[in-house]
Amino acid sequence: MTTENILAQMEACKEISIECQTTCIETLQYCKNQGSQYLDMTMMSMMRDCAEMCMMCVNMINDGSEFMGNTCSLCAQICDRTAMACEQMSDDATMMRCAAICRKCAEHCNAMGLNSASYFRRSSLVSEDLLLSR
């Protein structure tokens, strides 16, 4: 993969992550306003986690962090789980929209996780010898 391709992939991942974060927050508020069956604490917690992880993913990409790939992979897992939770309410268009965006975000984050390792490495601030001597 060329540098141009990876940069385009990073930009696409950031954009969908921001969209997913916004959608999860909006859907969380929607659930609070609906009441009763929508007030599933596990699902609401997952949406909050998903929103937080999406923003962390964006920040790691922006920083060129050596942990970007791991962060994106974890974000993909959380997005997938959130999508599954939202899909339990398949008769609700808002929940299905959230699920679809979470799935799309998971695809992009998973690709970033797989492709980022060889592109972004910070030089180590601590030598391996120092770590091994402890």
Tab-separated table of C-alpha atoms in Angstrom:
chain	number	residue	atom	x	y	z
A	1	MET	CA	0.000	0.000	0.000
A	2	THR	CA	1.386	3.399	-0.954
A	3	THR	CA	1.700	6.346	1.393
A	4	GLU	CA	-1.070	8.123	-0.539
A	5	ASN	CA	-3.376	5.143	-0.056
A	6	ILE	CA	-2.691	4.895	3.655
A	7	LEU	CA	-3.271	8.636	4.091
A	8	ALA	CA	-6.591	8.372	2.236
A	9	GLN	CA	-7.498	5.373	4.394
A	10	MET	CA	-6.618	7.326	7.537
A	11	GLU	CA	-8.764	10.260	6.466
A	12	ALA	CA	-11.731	7.994	5.662
A	13	CYS	CA	-11.330	6.262	9.028
A	14	LYS	CA	-11.274	9.583	10.865
A	15	GLU	CA	-14.379	10.822	9.046
A	16	ILE	CA	-16.470	7.705	9.728
A	17	SER	CA	-15.211	7.582	13.328
A	18	ILE	CA	-16.408	11.142	13.902
A	19	GLU	CA	-19.742	10.302	12.266
A	20	CYS	CA	-20.051	7.177	14.426
A	21	GLN	CA	-19.201	9.110	17.590
A	22	THR	CA	-21.841	11.737	16.793
A	23	THR	CA	-24.435	9.124	15.866
A	24	CYS	CA	-23.865	7.122	19.048
A	25	ILE	CA	-24.280	10.253	21.193
A	26	GLU	CA	-27.448	11.239	19.306
A	27	THR	CA	-28.843	7.702	19.534
A	28	LEU	CA	-28.045	7.573	23.236
A	29	GLN	CA	-30.042	10.780	23.732
A	30	TYR	CA	-32.830	9.355	21.569
A	31	CYS	CA	-32.976	6.251	23.799
A	32	LYS	CA	-33.177	8.395	26.929
A	33	ASN	CA	-36.069	10.326	25.422
A	34	GLN	CA	-37.933	7.157	24.384
A	35	GLY	CA	-37.890	5.607	27.851
A	36	SER	CA	-38.918	2.076	28.918
A	37	GLN	CA	-37.516	-0.593	26.548
A	38	TYR	CA	-34.912	1.852	25.228
A	39	LEU	CA	-33.370	2.336	28.652
A	40	ASP	CA	-31.220	-0.775	28.476
A	41	MET	CA	-28.169	0.175	30.527
A	42	THR	CA	-25.907	-2.320	28.760
A	43	MET	CA	-26.804	-0.957	25.330
A	44	MET	CA	-26.515	2.646	26.503
A	45	SER	CA	-23.128	1.935	28.048
A	46	MET	CA	-21.974	0.347	24.800
A	47	MET	CA	-23.015	3.441	22.831
A	48	ARG	CA	-21.076	5.638	25.259
A	49	ASP	CA	-18.021	3.380	25.014
A	50	CYS	CA	-18.285	3.344	21.236
A	51	ALA	CA	-18.452	7.146	21.066
A	52	GLU	CA	-15.426	7.497	23.371
A	53	MET	CA	-13.405	4.897	21.492
A	54	CYS	CA	-14.167	6.502	18.133
A	55	MET	CA	-12.775	9.813	19.365
A	56	MET	CA	-9.724	8.080	20.812
A	57	CYS	CA	-9.176	6.431	17.439
A	58	VAL	CA	-9.327	9.832	15.696
A	59	ASN	CA	-6.878	11.302	18.202
A	60	MET	CA	-4.432	8.413	17.793
A	61	ILE	CA	-4.568	8.725	14.001
A	62	ASN	CA	-4.020	12.482	14.226
A	63	ASP	CA	-1.032	11.948	16.523
A	64	GLY	CA	0.479	9.171	14.405
A	65	SER	CA	0.638	7.116	17.572
A	66	GLU	CA	2.410	3.787	17.544
A	67	PHE	CA	-0.719	2.486	19.311
A	68	MET	CA	-3.015	3.640	16.516
A	69	GLY	CA	-3.378	0.156	15.035
A	70	ASN	CA	-4.284	-1.417	18.378
A	71	THR	CA	-6.684	1.415	19.146
A	72	CYS	CA	-8.373	1.097	15.749
A	73	SER	CA	-8.692	-2.686	16.172
A	74	LEU	CA	-10.321	-2.261	19.580
A	75	CYS	CA	-12.576	0.445	18.170
A	76	ALA	CA	-13.689	-1.999	15.453
A	77	GLN	CA	-14.603	-4.584	18.097
A	78	ILE	CA	-16.591	-2.073	20.139
A	79	CYS	CA	-18.366	-0.754	17.032
A	80	ASP	CA	-19.346	-4.305	16.026
A	81	ARG	CA	-20.751	-5.053	19.479
A	82	THR	CA	-22.641	-1.762	19.550
A	83	ALA	CA	-24.103	-2.512	16.127
A	84	MET	CA	-25.289	-5.911	17.381
A	85	ALA	CA	-26.959	-4.273	20.376
A	86	CYS	CA	-28.698	-1.692	18.198
A	87	GLU	CA	-29.839	-4.357	15.736
A	88	GLN	CA	-31.870	-5.960	18.517
A	89	MET	CA	-34.349	-3.135	17.906
A	90	SER	CA	-34.720	-3.796	14.186
A	91	ASP	CA	-38.137	-2.128	14.007
A	92	ASP	CA	-36.636	1.265	14.918
A	93	ALA	CA	-35.073	3.298	12.087
A	94	THR	CA	-32.893	5.354	14.444
A	95	MET	CA	-31.398	2.251	16.026
A	96	MET	CA	-30.800	0.656	12.629
A	97	ARG	CA	-29.093	3.829	11.387
A	98	CYS	CA	-26.779	3.703	14.405
A	99	ALA	CA	-26.081	0.020	13.738
A	100	ALA	CA	-25.244	0.695	10.077
A	101	ILE	CA	-22.819	3.508	10.902
A	102	CYS	CA	-21.189	1.418	13.628
A	103	ARG	CA	-20.703	-1.427	11.117
A	104	LYS	CA	-19.166	0.953	8.574
A	105	CYS	CA	-16.874	2.399	11.228
A	106	ALA	CA	-15.851	-1.110	12.295
A	107	GLU	CA	-14.846	-1.933	8.703
A	108	HIS	CA	-12.687	1.182	8.390
A	109	CYS	CA	-11.125	0.788	11.838
A	110	ASN	CA	-10.380	-2.872	11.251
A	111	ALA	CA	-8.602	-1.995	7.986
A	112	MET	CA	-6.592	0.716	9.789
A	113	GLY	CA	-5.658	-1.748	12.491
A	114	LEU	CA	-4.381	-4.226	9.937
A	115	ASN	CA	-2.553	-1.741	7.716
A	116	SER	CA	-1.081	0.764	10.141
A	117	ALA	CA	1.645	-1.230	11.857
A	118	SER	CA	4.285	-0.811	9.195
A	119	TYR	CA	3.557	2.870	8.534
A	120	PHE	CA	3.624	4.569	11.890
A	121	ARG	CA	6.315	3.983	14.457
A	122	ARG	CA	7.713	6.468	16.871
A	123	SER	CA	11.298	6.002	17.867
A	124	SER	CA	11.407	4.465	21.273
A	125	LEU	CA	12.114	6.825	24.126
A	126	VAL	CA	13.325	3.913	26.229
A	127	SER	CA	15.915	1.459	24.991
A	128	GLU	CA	15.220	-2.257	25.033
A	129	ASP	CA	18.311	-2.784	27.188
A	130	LEU	CA	16.857	-0.548	29.870
A	131	LEU	CA	13.552	-2.416	29.816
A	132	LEU	CA	15.260	-5.814	29.998
A	133	SER	CA	17.475	-4.798	32.900
A	134	ARG	CA	14.516	-4.214	35.231
